[in-house]
PDB file of N, CA and C in Angstrom:
ATOM      1  N   LEU A  18     -25.883 220.108 169.483  1.00  0.00           N
ATOM      2  CA  LEU A  18     -25.706 220.374 170.401  1.00  0.00           C
ATOM      3  C   LEU A  18     -26.739 221.648 170.591  1.00  0.00           C
ATOM      4  N   THR A  19     -26.749 222.554 171.632  1.00  0.00           N
ATOM      5  CA  THR A  19     -27.633 223.418 171.829  1.00  0.00           C
ATOM      6  C   THR A  19     -25.932 224.397 171.901  1.00  0.00           C
ATOM      7  N   GLY A  20     -26.636 225.797 171.400  1.00  0.00           N
ATOM      8  CA  GLY A  20     -25.451 227.000 171.642  1.00  0.00           C
ATOM      9  C   GLY A  20     -25.147 227.090 172.736  1.00  0.00           C
ATOM     10  N   SER A  21     -25.073 226.949 174.208  1.00  0.00           N
ATOM     11  CA  SER A  21     -24.913 226.757 175.346  1.00  0.00           C
ATOM     12  C   SER A  21     -23.662 225.739 175.384  1.00  0.00           C
ATOM     13  N   GLU A  22     -24.406 224.442 174.964  1.00  0.00           N
ATOM     14  CA  GLU A  22     -23.127 223.269 175.185  1.00  0.00           C
ATOM     15  C   GLU A  22     -22.250 223.471 174.422  1.00  0.00           C
ATOM     16  N   ARG A  23     -22.455 223.958 172.733  1.00  0.00           N
ATOM     17  CA  ARG A  23     -21.269 224.069 171.690  1.00  0.00           C
ATOM     18  C   ARG A  23     -20.009 224.845 172.449  1.00  0.00           C
ATOM     19  N   ARG A  24     -20.729 225.969 172.639  1.00  0.00           N
ATOM     20  CA  ARG A  24     -19.946 227.102 172.762  1.00  0.00           C
ATOM     21  C   ARG A  24     -19.088 226.485 174.210  1.00  0.00           C
ATOM     22  N   ILE A  25     -19.774 225.675 174.871  1.00  0.00           N
ATOM     23  CA  ILE A  25     -18.914 225.509 176.336  1.00  0.00           C
ATOM     24  C   ILE A  25     -17.651 224.397 175.720  1.00  0.00           C
ATOM     25  N   ALA A  26     -18.343 223.265 175.029  1.00  0.00           N
ATOM     26  CA  ALA A  26     -17.099 222.325 174.365  1.00  0.00           C
ATOM     27  C   ALA A  26     -15.984 222.457 173.711  1.00  0.00           C
ATOM     28  N   GLU A  27     -16.563 224.146 173.450  1.00  0.00           N
ATOM     29  CA  GLU A  27     -15.351 224.512 172.226  1.00  0.00           C
ATOM     30  C   GLU A  27     -14.221 225.096 173.381  1.00  0.00           C
ATOM     31  N   LEU A  28     -14.944 225.752 174.186  1.00  0.00           N
ATOM     32  CA  LEU A  28     -13.870 226.264 175.226  1.00  0.00           C
ATOM     33  C   LEU A  28     -13.056 225.265 176.413  1.00  0.00           C
ATOM     34  N   ALA A  29     -13.862 224.096 176.936  1.00  0.00           N
ATOM     35  CA  ALA A  29     -13.298 223.006 177.123  1.00  0.00           C
ATOM     36  C   ALA A  29     -11.796 222.145 176.332  1.00  0.00           C
ATOM     37  N   ALA A  30     -12.515 222.220 174.834  1.00  0.00           N
ATOM     38  CA  ALA A  30     -11.524 221.490 174.266  1.00  0.00           C
ATOM     39  C   ALA A  30     -10.178 222.568 173.814  1.00  0.00           C
ATOM     40  N   ASP A  31     -10.148 223.922 173.823  1.00  0.00           N
ATOM     41  CA  ASP A  31      -9.155 224.491 173.951  1.00  0.00           C
ATOM     42  C   ASP A  31      -8.617 224.167 175.159  1.00  0.00           C
ATOM     43  N   GLY A  32      -8.955 223.702 176.025  1.00  0.00           N
ATOM     44  CA  GLY A  32      -7.710 223.659 177.421  1.00  0.00           C
ATOM     45  C   GLY A  32      -8.453 224.307 178.543  1.00  0.00           C
ATOM     46  N   ARG A  33      -9.683 224.976 178.632  1.00  0.00           N
ATOM     47  CA  ARG A  33      -9.790 225.677 179.818  1.00  0.00           C
ATOM     48  C   ARG A  33     -10.804 224.918 181.001  1.00  0.00           C
ATOM     49  N   THR A  34     -10.305 225.326 182.061  1.00  0.00           N
ATOM     50  CA  THR A  34     -10.661 224.221 182.997  1.00  0.00           C
ATOM     51  C   THR A  34     -12.807 224.629 183.018  1.00  0.00           C
ATOM     52  N   ASN A  35     -12.955 223.997 183.912  1.00  0.00           N
ATOM     53  CA  ASN A  35     -14.750 223.980 184.083  1.00  0.00           C
ATOM     54  C   ASN A  35     -14.880 225.882 184.592  1.00  0.00           C
ATOM     55  N   THR A  36     -13.894 226.020 186.326  1.00  0.00           N
ATOM     56  CA  THR A  36     -14.097 227.155 186.742  1.00  0.00           C
ATOM     57  C   THR A  36     -13.583 228.157 185.939  1.00  0.00           C
ATOM     58  N   GLU A  37     -12.434 228.431 184.881  1.00  0.00           N
ATOM     59  CA  GLU A  37     -12.172 229.410 183.935  1.00  0.00           C
ATOM     60  C   GLU A  37     -13.834 229.733 182.732  1.00  0.00           C
ATOM     61  N   ILE A  38     -14.210 228.242 182.501  1.00  0.00           N
ATOM     62  CA  ILE A  38     -15.513 228.484 181.613  1.00  0.00           C
ATOM     63  C   ILE A  38     -16.534 229.500 182.401  1.00  0.00           C
ATOM     64  N   ALA A  39     -16.601 229.037 183.187  1.00  0.00           N
ATOM     65  CA  ALA A  39     -17.923 229.362 184.139  1.00  0.00           C
ATOM     66  C   ALA A  39     -17.580 230.985 184.402  1.00  0.00           C
ATOM     67  N   ASP A  40     -15.905 231.228 185.210  1.00  0.00           N
ATOM     68  CA  ASP A  40     -15.910 232.652 185.189  1.00  0.00           C
ATOM     69  C   ASP A  40     -15.944 233.788 183.838  1.00  0.00           C
ATOM     70  N   LEU A  41     -15.833 232.865 182.546  1.00  0.00           N
ATOM     71  CA  LEU A  41     -15.679 233.602 181.050  1.00  0.00           C
ATOM     72  C   LEU A  41     -17.127 233.730 180.889  1.00  0.00           C
ATOM     73  N   LEU A  42     -18.282 232.649 180.958  1.00  0.00           N
ATOM     74  CA  LEU A  42     -19.429 232.950 180.876  1.00  0.00           C
ATOM     75  C   LEU A  42     -20.218 233.628 181.921  1.00  0.00           C
ATOM     76  N   HIS A  43     -19.945 233.887 182.776  1.00  0.00           N
ATOM     77  CA  HIS A  43     -20.689 234.035 184.259  1.00  0.00           C
ATOM     78  C   HIS A  43     -21.541 233.387 184.434  1.00  0.00           C
ATOM     79  N   LEU A  44     -21.262 232.057 184.642  1.00  0.00           N
ATOM     80  CA  LEU A  44     -22.283 230.703 184.598  1.00  0.00           C
ATOM     81  C   LEU A  44     -21.531 230.068 186.094  1.00  0.00           C
ATOM     82  N   ALA A  45     -22.612 229.635 186.652  1.00  0.00           N
ATOM     83  CA  ALA A  45     -22.260 228.882 187.699  1.00  0.00           C
ATOM     84  C   ALA A  45     -21.273 227.117 187.191  1.00  0.00           C
ATOM     85  N   ARG A  46     -20.009 227.217 188.243  1.00  0.00           N
ATOM     86  CA  ARG A  46     -19.431 225.840 187.566  1.00  0.00           C
ATOM     87  C   ARG A  46     -20.207 224.311 187.454  1.00  0.00           C
ATOM     88  N   ARG A  47     -20.769 224.628 188.152  1.00  0.00           N
ATOM     89  CA  ARG A  47     -21.843 223.467 188.006  1.00  0.00           C
ATOM     90  C   ARG A  47     -23.039 223.410 186.848  1.00  0.00           C
ATOM     91  N   THR A  48     -23.227 224.431 186.411  1.00  0.00           N
ATOM     92  CA  THR A  48     -23.863 225.004 185.160  1.00  0.00           C
ATOM     93  C   THR A  48     -23.000 224.035 183.954  1.00  0.00           C
ATOM     94  N   VAL A  49     -21.728 224.644 183.647  1.00  0.00           N
ATOM     95  CA  VAL A  49     -20.854 224.035 182.822  1.00  0.00           C
ATOM     96  C   VAL A  49     -20.275 222.609 183.081  1.00  0.00           C
ATOM     97  N   GLU A  50     -20.488 222.431 184.539  1.00  0.00           N
ATOM     98  CA  GLU A  50     -20.215 220.877 184.261  1.00  0.00           C
ATOM     99  C   GLU A  50     -21.763 219.614 183.421  1.00  0.00           C
ATOM    100  N   THR A  51     -22.945 220.554 183.754  1.00  0.00           N
ATOM    101  CA  THR A  51     -24.246 220.145 183.663  1.00  0.00           C
ATOM    102  C   THR A  51     -24.091 219.850 181.741  1.00  0.00           C
ATOM    103  N   HIS A  52     -23.808 221.141 181.271  1.00  0.00           N
ATOM    104  CA  HIS A  52     -23.902 221.326 180.005  1.00  0.00           C
ATOM    105  C   HIS A  52     -22.609 220.112 179.216  1.00  0.00           C
ATOM    106  N   LEU A  53     -21.206 220.224 179.802  1.00  0.00           N
ATOM    107  CA  LEU A  53     -20.506 219.314 179.243  1.00  0.00           C
ATOM    108  C   LEU A  53     -21.119 217.772 179.220  1.00  0.00           C
ATOM    109  N   THR A  54     -21.800 217.523 180.146  1.00  0.00           N
ATOM    110  CA  THR A  54     -22.422 216.007 180.714  1.00  0.00           C
ATOM    111  C   THR A  54     -22.989 216.102 179.049  1.00  0.00           C
ATOM    112  N   SER A  55     -24.139 216.674 178.956  1.00  0.00           N
ATOM    113  CA  SER A  55     -24.900 217.046 178.360  1.00  0.00           C
ATOM    114  C   SER A  55     -24.355 216.608 177.001  1.00  0.00           C
ATOM    115  N   THR A  56     -23.090 216.955 176.551  1.00  0.00           N
ATOM    116  CA  THR A  56     -22.200 217.529 175.601  1.00  0.00           C
ATOM    117  C   THR A  56     -21.410 216.013 175.305  1.00  0.00           C
ATOM    118  N   TYR A  57     -21.355 215.507 176.234  1.00  0.00           N
ATOM    119  CA  TYR A  57     -20.772 214.259 176.115  1.00  0.00           C
ATOM    120  C   TYR A  57     -21.482 212.767 175.757  1.00  0.00           C
ATOM    121  N   ARG A  58     -23.058 212.959 176.518  1.00  0.00           N
ATOM    122  CA  ARG A  58     -23.974 212.273 175.953  1.00  0.00           C
ATOM    123  C   ARG A  58     -24.265 212.220 174.563  1.00  0.00           C
ATOM    124  N   LYS A  59     -24.586 213.604 174.022  1.00  0.00           N
ATOM    125  CA  LYS A  59     -24.677 213.648 172.588  1.00  0.00           C
ATOM    126  C   LYS A  59     -23.538 213.027 171.668  1.00  0.00           C
ATOM    127  N   LEU A  60     -22.701 213.565 171.994  1.00  0.00           N
ATOM    128  CA  LEU A  60     -21.395 212.924 171.325  1.00  0.00           C
ATOM    129  C   LEU A  60     -20.923 211.514 171.177  1.00  0.00           C
ATOM    130  N   ARG A  61     -21.654 210.850 172.123  1.00  0.00           N
ATOM    131  CA  ARG A  61     -21.132 209.180 172.558  1.00  0.00           C
ATOM    132  C   ARG A  61     -19.555 209.641 172.772  1.00  0.00           C
ATOM    133  N   ILE A  62     -18.949 210.621 173.884  1.00  0.00           N
ATOM    134  CA  ILE A  62     -17.837 210.204 174.521  1.00  0.00           C
ATOM    135  C   ILE A  62     -18.248 210.084 175.920  1.00  0.00           C
ATOM    136  N   ARG A  63     -16.727 209.865 176.439  1.00  0.00           N
ATOM    137  CA  ARG A  63     -16.586 209.950 177.536  1.00  0.00           C
ATOM    138  C   ARG A  63     -15.436 210.907 178.316  1.00  0.00           C
ATOM    139  N   ARG A  64     -14.484 211.092 177.826  1.00  0.00           N
ATOM    140  CA  ARG A  64     -13.330 211.779 177.779  1.00  0.00           C
ATOM    141  C   ARG A  64     -13.495 213.831 177.659  1.00  0.00           C
ATOM    142  N   ARG A  65     -12.999 215.121 177.893  1.00  0.00           N
ATOM    143  CA  ARG A  65     -12.558 215.890 178.018  1.00  0.00           C
ATOM    144  C   ARG A  65     -11.582 215.751 176.664  1.00  0.00           C
ATOM    145  N   THR A  66     -10.524 214.774 176.377  1.00  0.00           N
ATOM    146  CA  THR A  66      -9.641 215.023 175.540  1.00  0.00           C
ATOM    147  C   THR A  66     -10.493 214.345 174.190  1.00  0.00           C
ATOM    148  N   GLU A  67     -11.180 214.235 174.596  1.00  0.00           N
ATOM    149  CA  GLU A  67     -12.065 213.534 172.890  1.00  0.00           C
ATOM    150  C   GLU A  67     -13.202 214.353 172.150  1.00  0.00           C
ATOM    151  N   LEU A  68     -12.890 215.806 173.241  1.00  0.00           N
ATOM    152  CA  LEU A  68     -13.968 216.534 172.330  1.00  0.00           C
ATOM    153  C   LEU A  68     -13.583 217.266 171.163  1.00  0.00           C
ATOM    154  N   PRO A  69     -11.967 218.118 171.204  1.00  0.00           N
ATOM    155  CA  PRO A  69     -11.753 218.436 169.617  1.00  0.00           C
ATOM    156  C   PRO A  69     -12.309 217.349 168.444  1.00  0.00           C
ATOM    157  N   THR A  70     -11.825 216.035 168.416  1.00  0.00           N
ATOM    158  CA  THR A  70     -12.236 215.222 167.859  1.00  0.00           C
ATOM    159  C   THR A  70     -13.789 215.217 167.284  1.00  0.00           C
ATOM    160  N   ALA A  71     -14.804 215.404 168.126  1.00  0.00           N
ATOM    161  CA  ALA A  71     -15.939 214.950 168.288  1.00  0.00           C
ATOM    162  C   ALA A  71     -16.372 216.507 167.617  1.00  0.00           C
ATOM    163  N   LEU A  72     -16.094 217.817 168.315  1.00  0.00           N
ATOM    164  CA  LEU A  72     -16.504 218.716 167.439  1.00  0.00           C
ATOM    165  C   LEU A  72     -16.713 218.762 166.032  1.00  0.00           C
ATOM    166  N   GLU A  73     -15.005 218.350 165.619  1.00  0.00           N
ATOM    167  CA  GLU A  73     -15.030 218.096 164.434  1.00  0.00           C
ATOM    168  C   GLU A  73     -15.765 217.556 163.454  1.00  0.00           C
ATOM    169  N   ARG A  74     -15.882 216.365 164.116  1.00  0.00           N
ATOM    170  CA  ARG A  74     -17.061 215.425 163.395  1.00  0.00           C
ATOM    171  C   ARG A  74     -18.616 216.037 163.325  1.00  0.00           C
ATOM    172  N   GLY A  75     -18.773 216.164 164.445  1.00  0.00           N
ATOM    173  CA  GLY A  75     -20.002 216.970 164.952  1.00  0.00           C
ATOM    174  C   GLY A  75     -20.303 217.808 163.804  1.00  0.00           C
ATOM    175  N   GLY A  76     -19.775 219.058 163.328  1.00  0.00           N
ATOM    176  CA  GLY A  76     -19.214 220.373 162.650  1.00  0.00           C
ATOM    177  C   GLY A  76     -19.383 219.979 161.152  1.00  0.00           C
ATOM    178  N   ARG A  77     -18.891 218.794 160.621  1.00  0.00           N
ATOM    179  CA  ARG A  77     -18.591 218.335 159.304  1.00  0.00           C
ATOM    180  C   ARG A  77     -20.172 218.173 159.365  1.00  0.00           C
ATOM    181  N   ARG A  78     -21.180 216.990 159.901  1.00  0.00           N
ATOM    182  CA  ARG A  78     -22.778 216.774 160.231  1.00  0.00           C
ATOM    183  C   ARG A  78     -22.919 217.234 159.704  1.00  0.00           C
ATOM    184  N   GLU A  79     -22.826 218.561 160.668  1.00  0.00           N
ATOM    185  CA  GLU A  79     -24.089 219.223 160.896  1.00  0.00           C
ATOM    186  C   GLU A  79     -24.235 220.313 158.993  1.00  0.00           C
ATOM    187  N   ARG A  80     -23.293 220.284 158.813  1.00  0.00           N
ATOM    188  CA  ARG A  80     -23.045 221.000 156.986  1.00  0.00           C
ATOM    189  C   ARG A  80     -23.496 219.960 156.257  1.00  0.00           C
ATOM    190  N   GLU A  81     -23.330 218.937 156.175  1.00  0.00           N
ATOM    191  CA  GLU A  81     -23.602 217.789 154.827  1.00  0.00           C
ATOM    192  C   GLU A  81     -25.166 218.410 154.815  1.00  0.00           C
ATOM    193  N   PRO A  82     -25.492 218.425 153.367  1.00  0.00           N
ATOM    194  CA  PRO A  82     -26.817 218.563 152.912  1.00  0.00           C
ATOM    195  C   PRO A  82     -27.726 217.374 153.331  1.00  0.00           C
ATOM    196  N   ARG A  83     -28.774 217.360 153.745  1.00  0.00           N
ATOM    197  CA  ARG A  83     -29.833 216.034 154.184  1.00  0.00           C
ATOM    198  C   ARG A  83     -30.246 215.707 152.017  1.00  0.00           C
ATOM    199  N   PRO A  84     -29.949 214.418 152.255  1.00  0.00           N
ATOM    200  CA  PRO A  84     -30.728 213.492 150.658  1.00  0.00           C
ATOM    201  C   PRO A  84     -31.978 214.028 150.267  1.00  0.00           C
ATOM    202  N   ASP A  85     -32.317 214.552 149.418  1.00  0.00           N
ATOM    203  CA  ASP A  85     -33.634 214.533 149.141  1.00  0.00           C
ATOM    204  C   ASP A  85     -34.553 213.615 148.731  1.00  0.00           C
ATOM    205  N   THR A  86     -35.458 213.531 149.755  1.00  0.00           N
ATOM    206  CA  THR A  86     -36.187 212.124 149.813  1.00  0.00           C
ATOM    207  C   THR A  86     -37.808 212.077 149.236  1.00  0.00           C
ATOM    208  N   ARG A  87     -38.299 213.264 148.642  1.00  0.00           N
ATOM    209  CA  ARG A  87     -38.982 213.317 147.704  1.00  0.00           C
ATOM    210  C   ARG A  87     -39.063 212.937 146.413  1.00  0.00           C
ATOM    211  N   CYS A  88     -40.407 211.739 146.187  1.00  0.00           N
ATOM    212  CA  CYS A  88     -39.593 211.000 144.685  1.00  0.00           C
ATOM    213  C   CYS A  88     -40.798 211.861 143.646  1.00  0.00           C
TER     214      CYS A  88
END
């Protein structure tokens, strides 16, 4: 996820509405919706209620070291 997508997704996962997120970040509500749509696609989820778990899963995956493929 991009930084903006993650920030918006975390706020949505905390229970904020799209309008609240837009006001807080000084964005258009449609921009928030676009970022969330992209986030859902990237995380392969369909519902806002799935965000907390998907973000946790994604966070752990990002921190795991990549295997060394050099021989």
